[in-house]
PDB file of C-alpha atoms in Angstrom:
ATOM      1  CA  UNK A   1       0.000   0.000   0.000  1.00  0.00           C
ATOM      2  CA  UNK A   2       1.387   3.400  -0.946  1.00  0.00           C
ATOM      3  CA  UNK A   3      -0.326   6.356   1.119  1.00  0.00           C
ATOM      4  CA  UNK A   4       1.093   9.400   0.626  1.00  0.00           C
ATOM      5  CA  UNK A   5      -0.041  13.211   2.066  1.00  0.00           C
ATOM      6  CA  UNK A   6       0.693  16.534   2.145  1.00  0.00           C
ATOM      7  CA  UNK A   7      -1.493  19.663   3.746  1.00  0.00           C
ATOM      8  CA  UNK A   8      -1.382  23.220   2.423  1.00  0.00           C
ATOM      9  CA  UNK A   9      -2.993  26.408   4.215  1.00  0.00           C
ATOM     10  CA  UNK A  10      -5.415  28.150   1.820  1.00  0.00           C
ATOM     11  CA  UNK A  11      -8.857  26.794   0.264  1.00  0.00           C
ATOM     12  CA  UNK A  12      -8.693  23.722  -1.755  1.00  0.00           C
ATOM     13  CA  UNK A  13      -9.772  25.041  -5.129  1.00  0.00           C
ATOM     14  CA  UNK A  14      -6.678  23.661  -7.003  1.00  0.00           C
ATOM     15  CA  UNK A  15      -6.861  20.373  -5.532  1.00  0.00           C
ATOM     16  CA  UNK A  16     -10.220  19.963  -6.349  1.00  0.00           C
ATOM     17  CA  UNK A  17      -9.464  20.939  -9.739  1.00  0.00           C
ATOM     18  CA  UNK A  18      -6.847  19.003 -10.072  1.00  0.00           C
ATOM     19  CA  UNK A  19      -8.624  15.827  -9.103  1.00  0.00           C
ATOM     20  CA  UNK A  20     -11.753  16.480 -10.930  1.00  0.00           C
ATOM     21  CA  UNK A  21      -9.851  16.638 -14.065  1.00  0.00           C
ATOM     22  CA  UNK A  22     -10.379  13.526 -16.181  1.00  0.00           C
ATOM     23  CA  UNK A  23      -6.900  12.872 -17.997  1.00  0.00           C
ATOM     24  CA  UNK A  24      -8.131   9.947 -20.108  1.00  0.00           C
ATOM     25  CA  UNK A  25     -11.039  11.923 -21.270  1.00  0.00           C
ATOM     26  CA  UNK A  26      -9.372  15.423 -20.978  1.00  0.00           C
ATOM     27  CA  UNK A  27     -12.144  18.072 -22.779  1.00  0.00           C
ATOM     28  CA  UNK A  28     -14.467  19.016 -20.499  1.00  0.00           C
ATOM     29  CA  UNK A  29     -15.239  15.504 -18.688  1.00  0.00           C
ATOM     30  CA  UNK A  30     -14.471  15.120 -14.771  1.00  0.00           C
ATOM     31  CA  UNK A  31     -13.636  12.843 -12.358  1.00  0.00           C
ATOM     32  CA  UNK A  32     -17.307  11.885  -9.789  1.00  0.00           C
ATOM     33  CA  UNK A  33     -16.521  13.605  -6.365  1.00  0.00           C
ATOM     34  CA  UNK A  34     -18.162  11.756  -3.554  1.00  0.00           C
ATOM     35  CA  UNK A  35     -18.754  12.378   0.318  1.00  0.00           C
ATOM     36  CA  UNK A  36     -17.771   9.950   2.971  1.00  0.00           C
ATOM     37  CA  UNK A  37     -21.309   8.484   2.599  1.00  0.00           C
ATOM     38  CA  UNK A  38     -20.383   7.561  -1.266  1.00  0.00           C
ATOM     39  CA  UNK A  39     -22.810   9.605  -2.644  1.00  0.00           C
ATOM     40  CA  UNK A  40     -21.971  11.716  -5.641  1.00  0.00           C
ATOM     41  CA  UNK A  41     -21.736  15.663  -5.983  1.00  0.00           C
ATOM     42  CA  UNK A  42     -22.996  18.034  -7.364  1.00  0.00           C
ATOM     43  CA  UNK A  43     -21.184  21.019  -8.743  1.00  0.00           C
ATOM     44  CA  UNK A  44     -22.882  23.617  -5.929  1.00  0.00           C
ATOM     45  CA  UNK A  45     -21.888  20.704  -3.218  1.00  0.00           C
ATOM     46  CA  UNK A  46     -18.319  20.589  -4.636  1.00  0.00           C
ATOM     47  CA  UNK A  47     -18.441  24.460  -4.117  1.00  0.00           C
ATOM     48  CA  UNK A  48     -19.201  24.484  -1.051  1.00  0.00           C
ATOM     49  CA  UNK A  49     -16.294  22.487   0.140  1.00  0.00           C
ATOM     50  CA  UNK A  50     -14.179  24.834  -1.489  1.00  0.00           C
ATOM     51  CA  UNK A  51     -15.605  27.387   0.348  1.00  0.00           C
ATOM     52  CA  UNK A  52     -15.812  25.444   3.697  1.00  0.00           C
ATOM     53  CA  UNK A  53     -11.810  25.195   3.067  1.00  0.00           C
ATOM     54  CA  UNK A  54     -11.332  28.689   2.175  1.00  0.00           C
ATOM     55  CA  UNK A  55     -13.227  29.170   5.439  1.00  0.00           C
ATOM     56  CA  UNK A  56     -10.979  27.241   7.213  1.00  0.00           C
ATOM     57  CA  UNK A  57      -7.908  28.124   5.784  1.00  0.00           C
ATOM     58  CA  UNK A  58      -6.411  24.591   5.538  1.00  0.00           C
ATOM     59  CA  UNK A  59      -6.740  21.837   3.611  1.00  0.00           C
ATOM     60  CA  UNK A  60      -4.983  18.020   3.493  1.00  0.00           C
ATOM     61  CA  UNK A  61      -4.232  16.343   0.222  1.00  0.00           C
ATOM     62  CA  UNK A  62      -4.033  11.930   0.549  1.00  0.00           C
ATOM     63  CA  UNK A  63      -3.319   9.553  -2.408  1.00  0.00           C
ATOM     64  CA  UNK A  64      -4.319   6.302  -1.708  1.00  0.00           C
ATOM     65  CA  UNK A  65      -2.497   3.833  -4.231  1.00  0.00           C
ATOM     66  CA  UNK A  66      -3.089  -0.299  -3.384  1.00  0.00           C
ATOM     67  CA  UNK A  67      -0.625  -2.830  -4.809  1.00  0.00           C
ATOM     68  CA  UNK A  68      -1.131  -3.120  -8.417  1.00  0.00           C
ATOM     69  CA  UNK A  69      -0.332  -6.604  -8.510  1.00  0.00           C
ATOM     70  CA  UNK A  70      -4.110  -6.936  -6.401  1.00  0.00           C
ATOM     71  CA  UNK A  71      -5.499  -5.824  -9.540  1.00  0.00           C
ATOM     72  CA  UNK A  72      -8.350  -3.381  -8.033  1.00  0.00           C
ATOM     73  CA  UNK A  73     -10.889  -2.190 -10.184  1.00  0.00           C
ATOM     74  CA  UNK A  74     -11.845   1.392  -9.858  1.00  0.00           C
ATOM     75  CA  UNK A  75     -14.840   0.496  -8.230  1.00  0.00           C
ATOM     76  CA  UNK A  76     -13.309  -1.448  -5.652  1.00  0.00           C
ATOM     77  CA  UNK A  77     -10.903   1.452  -5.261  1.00  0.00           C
ATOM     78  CA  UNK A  78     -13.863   4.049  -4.562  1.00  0.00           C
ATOM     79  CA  UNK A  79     -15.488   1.485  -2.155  1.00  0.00           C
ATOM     80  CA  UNK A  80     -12.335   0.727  -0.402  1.00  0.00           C
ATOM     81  CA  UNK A  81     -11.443   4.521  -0.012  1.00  0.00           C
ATOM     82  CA  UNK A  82     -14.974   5.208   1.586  1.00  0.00           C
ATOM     83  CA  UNK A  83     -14.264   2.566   4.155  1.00  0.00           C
ATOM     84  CA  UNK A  84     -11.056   4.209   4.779  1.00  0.00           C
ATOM     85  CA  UNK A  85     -12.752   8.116   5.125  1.00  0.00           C
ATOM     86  CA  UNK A  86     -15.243   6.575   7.281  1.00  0.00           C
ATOM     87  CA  UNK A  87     -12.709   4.666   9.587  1.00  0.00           C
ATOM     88  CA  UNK A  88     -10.604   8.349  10.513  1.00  0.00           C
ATOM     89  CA  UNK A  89     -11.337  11.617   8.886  1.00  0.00           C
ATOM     90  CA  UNK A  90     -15.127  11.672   8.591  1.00  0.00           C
ATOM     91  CA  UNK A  91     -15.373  10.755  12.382  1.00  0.00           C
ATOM     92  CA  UNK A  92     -13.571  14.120  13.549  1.00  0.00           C
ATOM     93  CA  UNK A  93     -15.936  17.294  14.371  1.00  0.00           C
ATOM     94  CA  UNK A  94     -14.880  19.619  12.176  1.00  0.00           C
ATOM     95  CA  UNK A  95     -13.824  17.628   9.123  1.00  0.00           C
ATOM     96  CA  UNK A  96     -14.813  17.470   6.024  1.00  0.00           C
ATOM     97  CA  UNK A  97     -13.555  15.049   2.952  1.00  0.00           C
ATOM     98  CA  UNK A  98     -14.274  14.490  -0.420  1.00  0.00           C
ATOM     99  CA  UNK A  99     -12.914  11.447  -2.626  1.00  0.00           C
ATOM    100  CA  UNK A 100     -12.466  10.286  -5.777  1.00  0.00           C
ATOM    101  CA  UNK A 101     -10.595   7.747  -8.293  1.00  0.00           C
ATOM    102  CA  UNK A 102      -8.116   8.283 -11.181  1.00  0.00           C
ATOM    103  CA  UNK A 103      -7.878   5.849 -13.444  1.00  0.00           C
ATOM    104  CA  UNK A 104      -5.960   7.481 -16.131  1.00  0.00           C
ATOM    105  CA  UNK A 105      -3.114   4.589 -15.044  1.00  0.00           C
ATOM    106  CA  UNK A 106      -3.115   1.014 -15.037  1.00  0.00           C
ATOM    107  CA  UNK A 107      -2.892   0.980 -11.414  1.00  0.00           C
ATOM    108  CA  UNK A 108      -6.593   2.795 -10.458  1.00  0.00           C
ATOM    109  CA  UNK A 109      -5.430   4.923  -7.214  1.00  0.00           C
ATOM    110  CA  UNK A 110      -7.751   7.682  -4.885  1.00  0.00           C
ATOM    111  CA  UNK A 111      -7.457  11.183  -4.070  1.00  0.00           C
ATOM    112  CA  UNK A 112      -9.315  12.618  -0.565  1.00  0.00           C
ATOM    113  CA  UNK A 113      -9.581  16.034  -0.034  1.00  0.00           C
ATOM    114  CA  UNK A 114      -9.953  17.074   3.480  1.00  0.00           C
ATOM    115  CA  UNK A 115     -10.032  20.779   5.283  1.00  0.00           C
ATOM    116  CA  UNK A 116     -11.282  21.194   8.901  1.00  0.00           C
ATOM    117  CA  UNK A 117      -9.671  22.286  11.884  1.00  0.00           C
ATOM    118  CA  UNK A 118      -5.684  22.466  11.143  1.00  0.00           C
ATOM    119  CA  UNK A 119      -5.672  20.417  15.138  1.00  0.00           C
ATOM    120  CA  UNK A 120      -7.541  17.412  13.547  1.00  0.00           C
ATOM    121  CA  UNK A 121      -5.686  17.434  10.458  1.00  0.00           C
ATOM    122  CA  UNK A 122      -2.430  17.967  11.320  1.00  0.00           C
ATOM    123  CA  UNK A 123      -0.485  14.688  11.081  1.00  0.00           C
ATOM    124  CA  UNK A 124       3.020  13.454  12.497  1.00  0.00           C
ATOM    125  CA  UNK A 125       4.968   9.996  11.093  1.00  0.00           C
ATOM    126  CA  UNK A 126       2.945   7.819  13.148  1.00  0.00           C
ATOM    127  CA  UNK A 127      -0.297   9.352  12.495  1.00  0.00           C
ATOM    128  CA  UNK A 128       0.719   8.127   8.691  1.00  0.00           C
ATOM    129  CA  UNK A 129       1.916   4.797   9.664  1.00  0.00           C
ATOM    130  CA  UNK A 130      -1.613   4.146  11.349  1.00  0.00           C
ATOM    131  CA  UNK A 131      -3.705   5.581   8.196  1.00  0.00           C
ATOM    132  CA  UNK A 132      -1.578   3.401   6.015  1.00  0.00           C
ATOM    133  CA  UNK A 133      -1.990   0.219   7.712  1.00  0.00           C
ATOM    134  CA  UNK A 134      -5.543   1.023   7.567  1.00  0.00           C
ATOM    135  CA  UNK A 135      -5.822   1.466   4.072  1.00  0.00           C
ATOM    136  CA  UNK A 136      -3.809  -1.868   3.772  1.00  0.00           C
ATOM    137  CA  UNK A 137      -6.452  -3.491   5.945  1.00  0.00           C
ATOM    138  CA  UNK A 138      -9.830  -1.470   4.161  1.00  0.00           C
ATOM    139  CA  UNK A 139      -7.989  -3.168   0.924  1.00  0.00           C
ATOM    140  CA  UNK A 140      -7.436  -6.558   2.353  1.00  0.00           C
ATOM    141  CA  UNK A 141      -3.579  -6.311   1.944  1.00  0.00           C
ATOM    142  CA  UNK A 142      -1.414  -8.279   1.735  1.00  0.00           C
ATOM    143  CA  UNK A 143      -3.793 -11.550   1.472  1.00  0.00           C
ATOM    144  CA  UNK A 144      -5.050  -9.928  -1.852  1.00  0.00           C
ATOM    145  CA  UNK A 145      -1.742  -9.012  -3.741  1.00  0.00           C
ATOM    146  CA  UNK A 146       0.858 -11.168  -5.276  1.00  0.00           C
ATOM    147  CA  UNK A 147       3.637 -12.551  -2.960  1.00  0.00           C
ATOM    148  CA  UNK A 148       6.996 -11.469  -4.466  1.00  0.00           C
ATOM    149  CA  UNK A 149       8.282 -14.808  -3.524  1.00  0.00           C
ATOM    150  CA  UNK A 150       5.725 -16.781  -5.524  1.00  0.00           C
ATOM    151  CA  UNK A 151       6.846 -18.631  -9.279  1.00  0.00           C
ATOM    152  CA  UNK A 152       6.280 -16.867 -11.985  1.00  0.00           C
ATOM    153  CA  UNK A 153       3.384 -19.197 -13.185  1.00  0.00           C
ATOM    154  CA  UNK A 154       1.879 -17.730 -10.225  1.00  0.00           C
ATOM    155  CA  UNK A 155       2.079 -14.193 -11.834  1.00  0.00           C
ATOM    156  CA  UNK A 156      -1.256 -11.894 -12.933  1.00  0.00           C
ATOM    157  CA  UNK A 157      -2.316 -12.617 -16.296  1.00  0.00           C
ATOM    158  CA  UNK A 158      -2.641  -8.773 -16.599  1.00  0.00           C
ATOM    159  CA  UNK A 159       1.335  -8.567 -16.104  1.00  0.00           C
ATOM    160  CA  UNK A 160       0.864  -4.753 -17.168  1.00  0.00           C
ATOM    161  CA  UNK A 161      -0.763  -4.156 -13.227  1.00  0.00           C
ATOM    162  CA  UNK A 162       2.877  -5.229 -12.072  1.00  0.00           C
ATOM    163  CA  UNK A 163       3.715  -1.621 -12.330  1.00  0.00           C
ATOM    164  CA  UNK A 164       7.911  -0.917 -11.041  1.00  0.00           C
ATOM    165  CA  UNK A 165       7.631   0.527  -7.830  1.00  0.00           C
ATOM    166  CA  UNK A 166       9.669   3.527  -8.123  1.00  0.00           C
ATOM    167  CA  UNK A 167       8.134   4.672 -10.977  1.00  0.00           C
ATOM    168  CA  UNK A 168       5.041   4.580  -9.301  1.00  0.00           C
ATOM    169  CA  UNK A 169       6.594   6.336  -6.295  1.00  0.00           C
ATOM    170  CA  UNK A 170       8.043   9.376  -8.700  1.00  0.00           C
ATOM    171  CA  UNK A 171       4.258   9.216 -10.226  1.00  0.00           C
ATOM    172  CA  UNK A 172       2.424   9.992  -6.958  1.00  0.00           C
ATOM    173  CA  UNK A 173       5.418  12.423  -5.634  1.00  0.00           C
ATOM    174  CA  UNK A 174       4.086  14.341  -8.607  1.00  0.00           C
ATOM    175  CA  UNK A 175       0.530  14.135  -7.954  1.00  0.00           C
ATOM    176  CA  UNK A 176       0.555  15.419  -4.055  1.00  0.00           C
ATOM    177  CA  UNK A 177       2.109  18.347  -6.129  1.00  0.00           C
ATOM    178  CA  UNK A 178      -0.696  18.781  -8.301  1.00  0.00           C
ATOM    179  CA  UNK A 179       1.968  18.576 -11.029  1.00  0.00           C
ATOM    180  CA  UNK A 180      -0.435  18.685 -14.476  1.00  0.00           C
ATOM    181  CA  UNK A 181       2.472  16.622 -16.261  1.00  0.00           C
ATOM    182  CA  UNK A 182       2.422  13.595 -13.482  1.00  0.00           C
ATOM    183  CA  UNK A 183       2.149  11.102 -16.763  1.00  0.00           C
ATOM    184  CA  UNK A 184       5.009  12.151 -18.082  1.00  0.00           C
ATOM    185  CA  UNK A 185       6.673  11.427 -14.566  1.00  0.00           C
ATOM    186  CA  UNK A 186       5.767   8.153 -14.698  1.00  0.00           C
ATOM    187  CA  UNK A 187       6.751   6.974 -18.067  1.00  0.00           C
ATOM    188  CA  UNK A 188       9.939   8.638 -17.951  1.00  0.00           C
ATOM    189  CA  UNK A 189      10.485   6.758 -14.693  1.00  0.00           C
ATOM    190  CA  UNK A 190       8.545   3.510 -16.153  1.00  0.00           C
ATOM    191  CA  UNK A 191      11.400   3.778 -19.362  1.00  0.00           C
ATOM    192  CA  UNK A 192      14.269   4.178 -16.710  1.00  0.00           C
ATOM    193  CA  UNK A 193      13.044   1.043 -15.045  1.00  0.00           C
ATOM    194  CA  UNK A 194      13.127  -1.221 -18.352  1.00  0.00           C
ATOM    195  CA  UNK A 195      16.571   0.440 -19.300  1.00  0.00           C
ATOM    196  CA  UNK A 196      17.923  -0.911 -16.296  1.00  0.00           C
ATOM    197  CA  UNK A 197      16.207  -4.473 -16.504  1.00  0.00           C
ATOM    198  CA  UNK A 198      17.032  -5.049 -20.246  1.00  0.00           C
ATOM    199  CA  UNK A 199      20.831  -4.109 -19.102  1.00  0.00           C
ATOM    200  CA  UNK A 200      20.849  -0.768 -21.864  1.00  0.00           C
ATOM    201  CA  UNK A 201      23.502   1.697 -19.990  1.00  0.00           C
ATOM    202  CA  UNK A 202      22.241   4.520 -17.905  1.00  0.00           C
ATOM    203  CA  UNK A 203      24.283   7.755 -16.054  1.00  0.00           C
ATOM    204  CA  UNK A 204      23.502   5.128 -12.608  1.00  0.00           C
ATOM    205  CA  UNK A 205      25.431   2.236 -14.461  1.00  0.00           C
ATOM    206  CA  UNK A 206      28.283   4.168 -16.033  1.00  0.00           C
ATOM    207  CA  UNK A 207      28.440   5.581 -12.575  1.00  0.00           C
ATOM    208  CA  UNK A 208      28.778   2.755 -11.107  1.00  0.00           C
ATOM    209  CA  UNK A 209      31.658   1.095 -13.832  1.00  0.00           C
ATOM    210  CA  UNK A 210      33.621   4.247 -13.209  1.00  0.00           C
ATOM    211  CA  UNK A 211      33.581   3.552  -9.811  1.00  0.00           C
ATOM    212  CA  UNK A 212      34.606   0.094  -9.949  1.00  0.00           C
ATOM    213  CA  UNK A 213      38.378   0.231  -9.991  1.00  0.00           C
ATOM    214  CA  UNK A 214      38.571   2.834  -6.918  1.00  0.00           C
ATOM    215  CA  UNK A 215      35.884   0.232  -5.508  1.00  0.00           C
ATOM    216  CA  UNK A 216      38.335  -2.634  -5.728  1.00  0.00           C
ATOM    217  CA  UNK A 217      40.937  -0.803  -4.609  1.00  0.00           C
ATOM    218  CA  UNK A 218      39.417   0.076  -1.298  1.00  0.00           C
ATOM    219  CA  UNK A 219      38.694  -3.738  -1.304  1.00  0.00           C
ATOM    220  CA  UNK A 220      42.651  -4.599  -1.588  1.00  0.00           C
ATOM    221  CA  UNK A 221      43.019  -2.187   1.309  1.00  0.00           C
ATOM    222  CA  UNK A 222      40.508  -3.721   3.782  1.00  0.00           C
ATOM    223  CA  UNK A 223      42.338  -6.795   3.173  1.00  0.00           C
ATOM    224  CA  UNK A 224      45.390  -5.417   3.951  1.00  0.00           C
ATOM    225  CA  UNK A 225      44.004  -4.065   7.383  1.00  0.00           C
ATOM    226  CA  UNK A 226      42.330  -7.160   8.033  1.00  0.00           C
ATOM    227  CA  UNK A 227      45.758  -9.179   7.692  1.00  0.00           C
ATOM    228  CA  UNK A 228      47.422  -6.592   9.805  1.00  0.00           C
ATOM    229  CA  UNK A 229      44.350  -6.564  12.965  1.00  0.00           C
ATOM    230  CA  UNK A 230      44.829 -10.732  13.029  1.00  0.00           C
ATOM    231  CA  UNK A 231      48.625 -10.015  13.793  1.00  0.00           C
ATOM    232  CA  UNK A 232      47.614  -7.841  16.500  1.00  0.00           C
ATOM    233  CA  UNK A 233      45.383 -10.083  19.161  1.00  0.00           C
ATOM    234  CA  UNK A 234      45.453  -7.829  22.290  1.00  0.00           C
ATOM    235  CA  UNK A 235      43.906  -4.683  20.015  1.00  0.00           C
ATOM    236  CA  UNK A 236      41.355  -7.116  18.224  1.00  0.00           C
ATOM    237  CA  UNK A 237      40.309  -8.142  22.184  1.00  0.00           C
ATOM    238  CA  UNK A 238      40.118  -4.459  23.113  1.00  0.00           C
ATOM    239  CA  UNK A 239      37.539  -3.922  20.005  1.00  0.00           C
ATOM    240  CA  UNK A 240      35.561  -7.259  21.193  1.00  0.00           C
ATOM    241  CA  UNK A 241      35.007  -5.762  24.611  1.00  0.00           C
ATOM    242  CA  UNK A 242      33.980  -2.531  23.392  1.00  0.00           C
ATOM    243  CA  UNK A 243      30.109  -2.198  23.835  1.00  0.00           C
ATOM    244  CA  UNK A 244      27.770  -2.157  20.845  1.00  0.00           C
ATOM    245  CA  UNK A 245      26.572   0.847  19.404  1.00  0.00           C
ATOM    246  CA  UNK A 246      22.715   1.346  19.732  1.00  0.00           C
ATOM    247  CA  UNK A 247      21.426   1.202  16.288  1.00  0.00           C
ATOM    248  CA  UNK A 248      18.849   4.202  15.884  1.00  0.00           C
ATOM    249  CA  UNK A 249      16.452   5.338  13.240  1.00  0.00           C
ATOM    250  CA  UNK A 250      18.248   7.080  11.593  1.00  0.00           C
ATOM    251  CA  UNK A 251      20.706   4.250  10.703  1.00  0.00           C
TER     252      UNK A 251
END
């Protein structure tokens, strides 16, 4: 499960915008809005959020994006994203959240608008952690998606739904932007991806061959200092008796 957020202080006009916009359509159609109870917008609703943001003065952006290898249909998507509103945001006071699901992409994904109190929207690591565990559970990850372990008989028949994680990452780091070009994000990133598997050269591997002779020459000098630190048993006790170093996050 990717879950991914960002909050901005102003109304939520843009965000609307941007998530109404229908990309595989792209001349005039939109995207269905809906309210926590699934129920479908109208324009003068949809307005009125944007007011009750601009009222508000803040305003949280989510992406919800569910393993592609589970193979989600949009509607699933929609109904799975309700469950997930209803489970959090829609049970605070002030809140207020709209949804709805892109499926300009082979992997169908959700965008929730939210704007309420900045107090009840406001959201640390953990407070992310938690939301994305329950969108994980709302979609009935993992059970649902493809174990990376299993054969490859074992595999989707769609195989196009097994969609290269990073690209997907880039792809949605775009989106929480509002970024109008996300697509081109994605294939860029989606191209990058099959360079690499295919073994065509990119600036990471010609990086990485120019790097390999200094790389082997650090090598020769480990083994140097290992040779050396077995000729030297009292010093090589001292180091065993030295206490571990707690290993923190940020490690």
């Amino acid at each position: 499960m990717m879950l991914k957020t960002d909050y901005q202080e102003g109304g939520a006009g843009n965000l609307v915008d941007y998530i109404q916009r229908d990309r595989e359509q792209d001349a005039g159609a939109t995207v269905d809005l809906r309210n926590p109870a699934g129920r479908e917008l109208s324009d003068s609703e949809v307005n009125r959020f944007v007011d009750k943001s601009r009222e508000f003065g803040f305003q949280r952006h989510l992406i919800v994006s569910p393993d592609p290898t589970g193979q989600y249909s949009p509607e699933e998507v929609r109904d799975n994203t309700r469950e997930l509103v209803n489970s959090g945001l829609a049970q605070q006071p002030t809140t207020d959240c709209v949804y709805g699901v892109h499926r300009d992409t082979e992997f169908p994904h959700a965008h929730i608008a939210a704007t309420g109190e900045r107090a009840e929207l406001e959201m640390g690591r953990e407070d992310i952690r938690q939301m994305r565990e329950q969108a994980a559970t709302a979609f009935e990850e993992p059970a649902r998606t493809r174990d990376p372990t299993a054969a490859a008989r074992d595999a989707p028949e769609d195989i196009g739904r097994v969609v290269d994680e990073e690209a997907r990452e880039q792809y949605h780091e775009a989106e929480l932007s509002l970024n109008p070009e996300a697509e081109k994000a994605l294939k860029r990133a989606t191209e990058k991806s099959q360079q690499k598997d295919v073994g065509q050269p990119t600036a990471e591997k010609a990086s990485d061959e120019r790097q390999t002779e200094p790389l082997s020459e650090r090598a020769a000098e480990r083994a140097e200092e290992q040779a050396a630190t077995e000729s030297e048993p009292e010093a090589a006790l001292e180091r065993e008796q030295e206490p571990e170093r707690e290993v923190g996050w940020w490690q």
